[in-house]
Short mmCIF file of C-alpha atoms and ligand atoms in Angstrom, two decimals:
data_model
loop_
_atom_site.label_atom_id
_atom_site.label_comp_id
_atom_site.label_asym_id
_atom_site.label_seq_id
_atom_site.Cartn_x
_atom_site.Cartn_y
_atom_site.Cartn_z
CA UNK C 1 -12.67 43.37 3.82
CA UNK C 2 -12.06 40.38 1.77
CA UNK C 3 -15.14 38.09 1.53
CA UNK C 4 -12.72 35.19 2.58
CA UNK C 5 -11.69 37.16 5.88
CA UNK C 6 -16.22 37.80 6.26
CA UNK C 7 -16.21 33.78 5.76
CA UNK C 8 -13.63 33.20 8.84
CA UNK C 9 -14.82 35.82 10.78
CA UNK C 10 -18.37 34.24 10.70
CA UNK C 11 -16.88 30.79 11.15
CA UNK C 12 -15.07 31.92 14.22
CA UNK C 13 -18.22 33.62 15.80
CA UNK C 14 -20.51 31.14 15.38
CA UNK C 15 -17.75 28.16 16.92
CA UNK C 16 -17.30 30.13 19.91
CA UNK C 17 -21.11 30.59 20.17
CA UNK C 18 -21.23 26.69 19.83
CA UNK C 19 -18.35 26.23 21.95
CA UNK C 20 -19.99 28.80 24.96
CA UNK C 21 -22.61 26.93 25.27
CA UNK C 22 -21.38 23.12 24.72
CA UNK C 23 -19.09 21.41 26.33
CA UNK C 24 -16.89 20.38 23.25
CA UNK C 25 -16.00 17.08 25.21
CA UNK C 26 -19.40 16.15 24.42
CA UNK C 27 -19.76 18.30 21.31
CA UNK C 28 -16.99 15.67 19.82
CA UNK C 29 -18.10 12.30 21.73
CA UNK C 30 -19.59 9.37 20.01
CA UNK C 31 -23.06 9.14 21.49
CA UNK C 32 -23.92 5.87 23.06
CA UNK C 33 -26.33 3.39 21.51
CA UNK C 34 -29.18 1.93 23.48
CA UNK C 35 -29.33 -1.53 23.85
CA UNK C 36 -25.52 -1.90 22.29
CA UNK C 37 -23.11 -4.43 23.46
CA UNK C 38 -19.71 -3.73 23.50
CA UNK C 39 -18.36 -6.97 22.46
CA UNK C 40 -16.58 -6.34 19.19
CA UNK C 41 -13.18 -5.29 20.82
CA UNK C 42 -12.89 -9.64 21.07
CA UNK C 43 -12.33 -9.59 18.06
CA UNK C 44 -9.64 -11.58 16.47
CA UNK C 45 -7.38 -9.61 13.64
CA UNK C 46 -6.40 -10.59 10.38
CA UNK C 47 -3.57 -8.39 9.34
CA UNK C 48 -3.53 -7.50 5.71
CA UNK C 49 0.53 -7.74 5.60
CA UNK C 50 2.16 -4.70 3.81
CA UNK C 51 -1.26 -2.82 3.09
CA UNK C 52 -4.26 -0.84 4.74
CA UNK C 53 -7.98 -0.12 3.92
CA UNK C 54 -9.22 -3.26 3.11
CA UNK C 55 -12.93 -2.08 2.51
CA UNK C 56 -15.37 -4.49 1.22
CA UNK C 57 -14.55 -7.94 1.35
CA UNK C 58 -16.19 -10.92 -0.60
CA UNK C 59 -15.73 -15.03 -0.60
CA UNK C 60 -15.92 -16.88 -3.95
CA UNK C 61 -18.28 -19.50 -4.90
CA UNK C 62 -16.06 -22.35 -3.65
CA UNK C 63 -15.97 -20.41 -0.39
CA UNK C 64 -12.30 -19.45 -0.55
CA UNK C 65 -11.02 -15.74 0.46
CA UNK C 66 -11.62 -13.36 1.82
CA UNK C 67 -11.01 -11.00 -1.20
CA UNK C 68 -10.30 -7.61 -0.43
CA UNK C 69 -9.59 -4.52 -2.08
CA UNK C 70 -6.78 -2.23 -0.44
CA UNK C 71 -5.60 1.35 -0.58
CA UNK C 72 -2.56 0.40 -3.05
CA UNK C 73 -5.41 -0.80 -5.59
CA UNK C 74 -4.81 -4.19 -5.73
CA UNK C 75 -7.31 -6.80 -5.06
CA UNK C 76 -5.99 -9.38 -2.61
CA UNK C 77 -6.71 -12.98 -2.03
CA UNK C 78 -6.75 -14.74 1.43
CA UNK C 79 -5.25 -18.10 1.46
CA UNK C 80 -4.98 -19.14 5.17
CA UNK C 81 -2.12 -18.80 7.48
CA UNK C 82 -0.02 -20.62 5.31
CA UNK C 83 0.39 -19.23 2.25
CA UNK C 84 -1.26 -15.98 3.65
CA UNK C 85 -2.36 -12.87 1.45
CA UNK C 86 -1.86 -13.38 -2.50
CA UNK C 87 -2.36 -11.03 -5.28
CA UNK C 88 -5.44 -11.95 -7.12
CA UNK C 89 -6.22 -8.94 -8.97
CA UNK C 90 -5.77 -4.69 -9.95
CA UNK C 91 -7.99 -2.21 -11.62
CA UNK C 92 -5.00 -0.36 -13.41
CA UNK C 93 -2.10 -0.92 -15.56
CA UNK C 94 -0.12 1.83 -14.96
CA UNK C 95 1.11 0.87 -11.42
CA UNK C 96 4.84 1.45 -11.74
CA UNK C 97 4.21 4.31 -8.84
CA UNK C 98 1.82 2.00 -7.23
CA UNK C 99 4.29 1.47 -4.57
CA UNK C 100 3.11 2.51 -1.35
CA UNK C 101 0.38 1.40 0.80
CA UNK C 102 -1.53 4.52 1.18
CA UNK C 103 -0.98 7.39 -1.39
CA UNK C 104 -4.26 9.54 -2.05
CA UNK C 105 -3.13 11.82 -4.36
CA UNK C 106 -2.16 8.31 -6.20
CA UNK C 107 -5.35 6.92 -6.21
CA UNK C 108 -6.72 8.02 -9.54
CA UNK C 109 -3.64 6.10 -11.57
CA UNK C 110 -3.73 3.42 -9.48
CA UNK C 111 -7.09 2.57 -8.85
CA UNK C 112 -9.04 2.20 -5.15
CA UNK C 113 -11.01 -0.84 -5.50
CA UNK C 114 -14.05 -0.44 -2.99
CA UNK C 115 -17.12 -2.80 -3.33
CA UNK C 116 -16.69 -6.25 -4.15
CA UNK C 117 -19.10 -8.86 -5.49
CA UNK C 118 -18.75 -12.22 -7.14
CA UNK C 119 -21.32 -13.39 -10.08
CA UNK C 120 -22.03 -16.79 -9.10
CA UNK C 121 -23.00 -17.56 -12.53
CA UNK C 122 -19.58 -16.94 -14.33
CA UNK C 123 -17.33 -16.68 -11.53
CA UNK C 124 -16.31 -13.50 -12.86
CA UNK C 125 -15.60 -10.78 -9.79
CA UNK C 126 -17.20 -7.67 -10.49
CA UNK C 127 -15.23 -4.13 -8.72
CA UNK C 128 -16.79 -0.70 -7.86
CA UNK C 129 -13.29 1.05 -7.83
CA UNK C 130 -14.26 4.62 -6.90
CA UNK C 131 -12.06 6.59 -9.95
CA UNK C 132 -11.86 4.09 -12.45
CA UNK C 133 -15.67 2.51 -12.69
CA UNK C 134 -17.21 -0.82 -13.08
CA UNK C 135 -14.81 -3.28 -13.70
CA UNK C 136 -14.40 -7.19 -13.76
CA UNK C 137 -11.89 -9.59 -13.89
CA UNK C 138 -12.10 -13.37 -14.32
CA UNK C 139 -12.17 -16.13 -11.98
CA UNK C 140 -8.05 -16.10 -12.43
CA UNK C 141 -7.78 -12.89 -11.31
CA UNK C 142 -5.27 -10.38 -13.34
CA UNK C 143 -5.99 -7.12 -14.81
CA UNK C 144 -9.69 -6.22 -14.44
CA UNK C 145 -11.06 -4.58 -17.69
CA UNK C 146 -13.98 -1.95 -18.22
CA UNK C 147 -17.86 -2.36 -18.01
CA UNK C 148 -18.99 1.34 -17.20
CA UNK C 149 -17.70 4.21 -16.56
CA UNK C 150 -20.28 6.93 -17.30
CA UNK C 151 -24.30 7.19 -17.20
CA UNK C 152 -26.51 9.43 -19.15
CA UNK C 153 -23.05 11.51 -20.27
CA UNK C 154 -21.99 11.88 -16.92
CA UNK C 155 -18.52 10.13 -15.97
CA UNK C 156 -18.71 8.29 -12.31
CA UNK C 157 -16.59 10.29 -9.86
CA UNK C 158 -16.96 7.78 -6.72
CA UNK C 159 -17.94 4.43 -7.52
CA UNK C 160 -18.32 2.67 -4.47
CA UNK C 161 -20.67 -0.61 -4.01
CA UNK C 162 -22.80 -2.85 -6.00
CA UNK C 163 -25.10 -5.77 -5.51
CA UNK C 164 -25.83 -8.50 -8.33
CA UNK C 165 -28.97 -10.27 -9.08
CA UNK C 166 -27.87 -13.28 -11.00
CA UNK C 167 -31.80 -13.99 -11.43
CA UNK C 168 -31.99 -10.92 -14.20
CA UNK C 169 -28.47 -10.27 -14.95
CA UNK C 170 -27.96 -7.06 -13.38
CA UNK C 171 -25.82 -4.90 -11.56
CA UNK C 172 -26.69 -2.15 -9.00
CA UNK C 173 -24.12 0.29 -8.16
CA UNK C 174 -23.65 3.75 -6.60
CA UNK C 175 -21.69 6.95 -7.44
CA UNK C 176 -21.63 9.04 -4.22
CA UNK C 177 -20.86 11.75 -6.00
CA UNK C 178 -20.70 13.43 -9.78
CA UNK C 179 -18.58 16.68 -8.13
CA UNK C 180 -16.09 15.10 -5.27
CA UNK C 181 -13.72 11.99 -5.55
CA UNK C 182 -13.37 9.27 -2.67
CA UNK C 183 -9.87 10.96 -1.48
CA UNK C 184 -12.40 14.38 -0.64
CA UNK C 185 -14.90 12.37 1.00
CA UNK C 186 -15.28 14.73 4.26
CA UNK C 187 -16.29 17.39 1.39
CA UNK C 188 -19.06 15.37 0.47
CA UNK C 189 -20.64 15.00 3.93
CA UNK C 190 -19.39 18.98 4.58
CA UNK C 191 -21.56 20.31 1.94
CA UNK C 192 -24.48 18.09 1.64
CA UNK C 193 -23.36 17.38 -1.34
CA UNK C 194 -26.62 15.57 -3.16
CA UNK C 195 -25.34 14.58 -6.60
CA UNK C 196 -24.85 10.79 -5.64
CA UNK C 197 -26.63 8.65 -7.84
CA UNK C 198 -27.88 4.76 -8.31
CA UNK C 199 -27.33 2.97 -11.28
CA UNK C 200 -28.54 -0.37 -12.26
CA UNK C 201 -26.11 -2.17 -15.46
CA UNK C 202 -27.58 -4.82 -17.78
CA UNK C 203 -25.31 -7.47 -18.59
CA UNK C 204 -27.17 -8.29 -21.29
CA UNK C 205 -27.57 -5.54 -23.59
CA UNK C 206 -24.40 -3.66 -21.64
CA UNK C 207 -27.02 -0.52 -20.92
CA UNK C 208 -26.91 1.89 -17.83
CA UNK C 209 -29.99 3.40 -16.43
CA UNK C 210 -30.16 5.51 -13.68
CA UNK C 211 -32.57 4.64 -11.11
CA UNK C 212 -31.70 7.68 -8.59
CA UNK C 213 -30.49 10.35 -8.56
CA UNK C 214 -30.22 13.91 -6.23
CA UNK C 215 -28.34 11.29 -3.75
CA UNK C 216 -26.71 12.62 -0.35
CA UNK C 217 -23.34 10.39 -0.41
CA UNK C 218 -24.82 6.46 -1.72
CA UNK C 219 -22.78 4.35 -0.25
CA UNK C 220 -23.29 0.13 0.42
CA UNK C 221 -25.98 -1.30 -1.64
CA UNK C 222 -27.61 -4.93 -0.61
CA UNK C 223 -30.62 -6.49 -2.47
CA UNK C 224 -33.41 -8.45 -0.30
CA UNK C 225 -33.17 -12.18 -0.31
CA UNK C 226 -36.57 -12.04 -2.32
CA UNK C 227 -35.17 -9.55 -5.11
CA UNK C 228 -38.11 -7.33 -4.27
CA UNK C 229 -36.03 -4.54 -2.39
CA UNK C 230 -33.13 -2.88 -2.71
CA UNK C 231 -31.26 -1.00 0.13
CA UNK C 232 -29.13 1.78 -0.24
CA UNK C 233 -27.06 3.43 2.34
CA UNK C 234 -27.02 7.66 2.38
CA UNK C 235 -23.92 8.09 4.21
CA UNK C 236 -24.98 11.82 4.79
CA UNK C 237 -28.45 11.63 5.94
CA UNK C 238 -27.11 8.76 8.06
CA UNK C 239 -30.40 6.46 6.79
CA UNK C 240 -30.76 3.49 4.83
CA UNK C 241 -33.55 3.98 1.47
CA UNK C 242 -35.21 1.12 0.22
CA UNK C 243 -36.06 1.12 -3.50
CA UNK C 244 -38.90 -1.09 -4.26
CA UNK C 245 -37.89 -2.99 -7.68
CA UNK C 246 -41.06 -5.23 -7.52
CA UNK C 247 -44.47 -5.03 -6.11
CA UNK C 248 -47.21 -2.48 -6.32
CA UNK C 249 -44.92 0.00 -4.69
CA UNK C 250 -42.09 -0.46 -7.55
CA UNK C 251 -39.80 2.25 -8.52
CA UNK C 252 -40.85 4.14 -4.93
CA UNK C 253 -38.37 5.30 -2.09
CA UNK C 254 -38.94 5.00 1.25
CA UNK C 255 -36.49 5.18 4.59
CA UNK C 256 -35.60 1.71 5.65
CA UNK C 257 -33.80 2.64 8.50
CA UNK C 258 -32.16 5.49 10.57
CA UNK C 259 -28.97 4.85 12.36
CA UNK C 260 -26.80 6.72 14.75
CA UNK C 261 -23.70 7.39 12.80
CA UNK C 262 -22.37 6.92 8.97
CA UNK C 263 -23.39 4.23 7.37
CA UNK C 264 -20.68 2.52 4.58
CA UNK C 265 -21.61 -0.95 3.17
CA UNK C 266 -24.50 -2.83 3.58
CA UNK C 267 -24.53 -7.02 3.51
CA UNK C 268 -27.27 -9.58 3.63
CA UNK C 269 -26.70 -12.65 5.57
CA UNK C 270 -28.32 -16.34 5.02
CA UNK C 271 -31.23 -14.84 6.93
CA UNK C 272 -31.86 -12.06 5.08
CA UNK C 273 -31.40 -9.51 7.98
CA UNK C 274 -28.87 -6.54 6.79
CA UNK C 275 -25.68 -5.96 8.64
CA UNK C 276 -24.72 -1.97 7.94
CA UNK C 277 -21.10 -0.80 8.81
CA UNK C 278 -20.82 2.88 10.35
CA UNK C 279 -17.91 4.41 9.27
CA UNK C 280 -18.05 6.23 12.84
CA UNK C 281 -21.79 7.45 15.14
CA UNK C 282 -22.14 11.06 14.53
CA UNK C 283 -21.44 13.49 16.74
CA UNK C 284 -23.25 16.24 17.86
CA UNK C 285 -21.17 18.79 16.28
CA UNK C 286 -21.61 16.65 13.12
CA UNK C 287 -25.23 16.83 13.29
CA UNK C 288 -24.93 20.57 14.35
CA UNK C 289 -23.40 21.57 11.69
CA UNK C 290 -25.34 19.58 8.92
CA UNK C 291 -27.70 22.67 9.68
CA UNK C 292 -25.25 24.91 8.15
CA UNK C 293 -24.22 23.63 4.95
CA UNK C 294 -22.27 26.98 3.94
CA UNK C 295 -20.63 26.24 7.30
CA UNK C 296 -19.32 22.94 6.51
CA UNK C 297 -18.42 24.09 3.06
CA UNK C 298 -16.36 27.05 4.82
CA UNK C 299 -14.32 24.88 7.27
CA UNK C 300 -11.54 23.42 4.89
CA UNK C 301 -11.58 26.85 3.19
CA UNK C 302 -10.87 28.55 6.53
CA UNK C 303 -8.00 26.20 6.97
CA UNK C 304 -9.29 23.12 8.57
CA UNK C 305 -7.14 20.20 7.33
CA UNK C 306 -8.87 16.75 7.05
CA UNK C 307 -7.70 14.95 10.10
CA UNK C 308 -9.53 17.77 12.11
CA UNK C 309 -12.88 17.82 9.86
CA UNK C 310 -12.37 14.05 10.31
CA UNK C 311 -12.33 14.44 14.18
CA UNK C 312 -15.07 16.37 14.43
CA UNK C 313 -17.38 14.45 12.41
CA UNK C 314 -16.42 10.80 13.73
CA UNK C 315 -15.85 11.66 17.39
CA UNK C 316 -12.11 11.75 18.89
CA UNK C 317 -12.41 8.28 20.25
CA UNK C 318 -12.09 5.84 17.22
CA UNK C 319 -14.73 3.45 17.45
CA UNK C 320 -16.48 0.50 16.04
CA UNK C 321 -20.22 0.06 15.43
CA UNK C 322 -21.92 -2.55 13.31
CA UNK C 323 -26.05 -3.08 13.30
CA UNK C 324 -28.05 -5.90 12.36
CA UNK C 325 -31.68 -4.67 10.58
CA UNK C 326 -34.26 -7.00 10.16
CA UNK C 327 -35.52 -7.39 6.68
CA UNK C 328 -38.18 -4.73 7.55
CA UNK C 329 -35.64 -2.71 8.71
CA UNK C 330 -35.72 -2.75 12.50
CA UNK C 331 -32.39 -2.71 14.62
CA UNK C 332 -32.23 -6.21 16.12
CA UNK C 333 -28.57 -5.79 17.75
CA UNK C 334 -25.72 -3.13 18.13
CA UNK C 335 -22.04 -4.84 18.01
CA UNK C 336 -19.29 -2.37 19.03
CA UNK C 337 -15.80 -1.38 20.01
CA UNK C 338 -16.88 1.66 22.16
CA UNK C 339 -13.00 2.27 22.86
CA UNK C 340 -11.79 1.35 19.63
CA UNK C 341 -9.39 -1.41 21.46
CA UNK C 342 -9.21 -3.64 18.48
CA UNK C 343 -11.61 -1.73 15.17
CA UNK C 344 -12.47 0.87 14.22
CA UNK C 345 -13.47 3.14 11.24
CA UNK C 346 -15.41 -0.22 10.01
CA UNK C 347 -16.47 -0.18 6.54
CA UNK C 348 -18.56 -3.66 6.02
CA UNK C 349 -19.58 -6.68 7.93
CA UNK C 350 -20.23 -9.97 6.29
CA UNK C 351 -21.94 -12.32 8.00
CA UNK C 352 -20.38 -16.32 7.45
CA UNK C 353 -20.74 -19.56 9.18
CA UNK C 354 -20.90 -18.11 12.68
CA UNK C 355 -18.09 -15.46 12.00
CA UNK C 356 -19.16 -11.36 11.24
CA UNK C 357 -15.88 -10.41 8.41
CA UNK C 358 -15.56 -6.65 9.96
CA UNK C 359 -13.26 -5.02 7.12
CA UNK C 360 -12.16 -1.23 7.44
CA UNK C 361 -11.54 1.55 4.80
CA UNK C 362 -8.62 2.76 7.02
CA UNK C 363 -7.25 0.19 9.17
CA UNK C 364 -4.43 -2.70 8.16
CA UNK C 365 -6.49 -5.51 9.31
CA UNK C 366 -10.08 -7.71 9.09
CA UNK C 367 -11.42 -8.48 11.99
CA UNK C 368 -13.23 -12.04 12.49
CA UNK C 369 -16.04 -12.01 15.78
CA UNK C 370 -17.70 -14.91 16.59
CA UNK C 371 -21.45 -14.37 17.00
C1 NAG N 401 1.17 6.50 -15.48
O1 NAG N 401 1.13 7.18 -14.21
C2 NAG N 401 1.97 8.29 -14.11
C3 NAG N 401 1.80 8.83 -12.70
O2 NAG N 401 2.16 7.88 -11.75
C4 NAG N 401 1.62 9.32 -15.16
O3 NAG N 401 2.52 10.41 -15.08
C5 NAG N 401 1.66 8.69 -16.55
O4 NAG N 401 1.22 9.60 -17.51
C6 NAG N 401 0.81 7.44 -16.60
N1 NAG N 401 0.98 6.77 -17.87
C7 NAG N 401 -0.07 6.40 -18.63
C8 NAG N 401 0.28 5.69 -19.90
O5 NAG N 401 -1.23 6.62 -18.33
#
């Protein structure tokens, strides 16, 4: 016998185990949240016309936008209902291809902007695009150009967020993975992968230091109002680390936060108190199987396509869950879309002037909720 056929054969015994003795309508339910209020489907949606994804979004200093990044590549502008979306920016030059609005097997030539963050210093707007690096472009938008692409030798696979602190002229930013690239992200959470690393980029001397490493999918990255902290999401682990940058505890990790599903960006308000996007609340089969890591690395060999992995993971009712943390880390409210009536699949949530900016990594639209 092959050892591919001993693979599916142990696949298939131990799902119908699992599936004996669980009902899989619960086995694949997004658990509920205690204490959530499920107030997000209110929503109102801003449709990002001719393009999905829009992942991280980010105002200027003058407090225009929303910018956002979409699946195409390019980096658009919001300029109100008249003029509507305008192109502001893209990450690569080569986008004669560059014509739909979601082709993955695209995305390395035409870029996948994901976090977003404006120095307020130069105005310049600084892009995590997960295949092509750190990048910036001008307060005139354009063609980004290169900061970083590699650390210690190693070329980033999956950039994906970044906070600035314009008080020492740095950049934090996260590769979720050195192996995987963001169009194989269900591979990443399969196999526990836990080559993610954090980065920190002087703008000043233009070095790159790694700060973490041994990551399990670092995702959204938020400094404390103070400077003293810095979160980072582990998508896998579903937790948020802190990393102490100041203090007598400097350079140490610690668990900020565990949450109920996958987180994706993190954002600080005026407050200070985090707001943490969860891709979708895991389900039981998705904690299940993070037992098994040869498991998870066997489904998509076995013939599991990515919708289904995708299913099984996130739940088969879309959803929408966004938490407020405390800046010591306790959950102080649970927004959500329980049925998915208006978002889901949310990927950041920026708090501004009474409004929470919900953008999604697969959905065609922003959603604005009053608070
Ligand atoms: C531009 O992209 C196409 C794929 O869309 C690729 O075949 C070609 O080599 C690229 N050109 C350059 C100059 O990178």
């Amino acid at each position: 016998m092959s050892s591919r056929l001993i693979v599916v054969a142990a696949v298939l015994a131990l799902l119908a185990i699992l599936f004996t003795f669980f009902n899989p309508q619960t086995l694949f339910a997004p658990p509920p949240v205690p204490g959530s209020k499920d107030h997000l489907h209110a929503a109102q949606v801003l449709h990002v016309t001719g393009a999905v994804g829009p992942e991280s979004l980010v105002f200027d200093s003058r407090g225009e936008g929303p910018y956002t990044g979409v699946a195409d590549g390019r980096i658009l502008k919001w300029e109100g209902e008249e003029r509507g979306w305008t192109e502001f920016a893209v990450t690569s030059s080569n986008r004669t291809d560059c014509v739909r609005p979601f082709a993955p097997e695209l995305e390395h030539v035409c870029g996948r902007p994901l976090g977003l963050k404006f120095d307020k210093k130069s105005g310049d707007l600084y892009i995590a695009d997960a295949y092509l690096g750190l990048k910036v472009v001008g307060p005139a938008g354009g063609l980004a150009t290169q900061v970083v692409t590699e650390a210690e030798g190693q070329p980033f696979h999956f950039t994906n967020d970044m906070d600035i602190s314009e008080d020492e002229d740095v950049i934090y930013f996260t590769d979720s993975s050195t192996i995987f690239q963001r169009r194989q992200f269900m591979l990443v959470l399969l196999s526990k992968d836990k080559t993610g690393r954090l980065m920190k980029y002087n703008k000043l001397t233009k070095e790159v230091t790694v700060l973490l490493r041994d990551l399990a999918f670092p995702n959204g990255v938020a400094l404390s109002r103070d400077g003293s902290f810095l979160l980072v999401a582990e998508t896998t682990t579903c937790k948020i680390l802190r990393l102490w940058l100041g203090g007598p505890n400097a350079g140490q990790v610690d668990t900020f936060a565990v949450l109920p599903g996958f987180p994706d960006n993190v954002r600080r308000n005026s407050k200070g108190q985090f707001w943490v996007a969860l891709h979708a609340k895991a389900t039981p089969f998705a904690k299940w199987i993070s037992s098994f890591p040869w498991l998870g690395n066997a489904l998509p060999k076995v013939g599991f396509n990515f919708k289904q992995l995708h299913t099984s993971f996130a739940g088969w009712k879309p959803h929408a869950t966004a938490i407020k943390l405390s800046d010591k880390g306790e959950i102080l409210e649970v927004l959500e879309d329980c049925e998915g009536k208006t978002l889901k699949f949310i990927s950041e949530v920026e708090e501004r002037d009474g409004k929470l900016w919900i953008a999604s990594v697969l959905m065609p639209f922003i959603g604005i909720y009053k608070v």
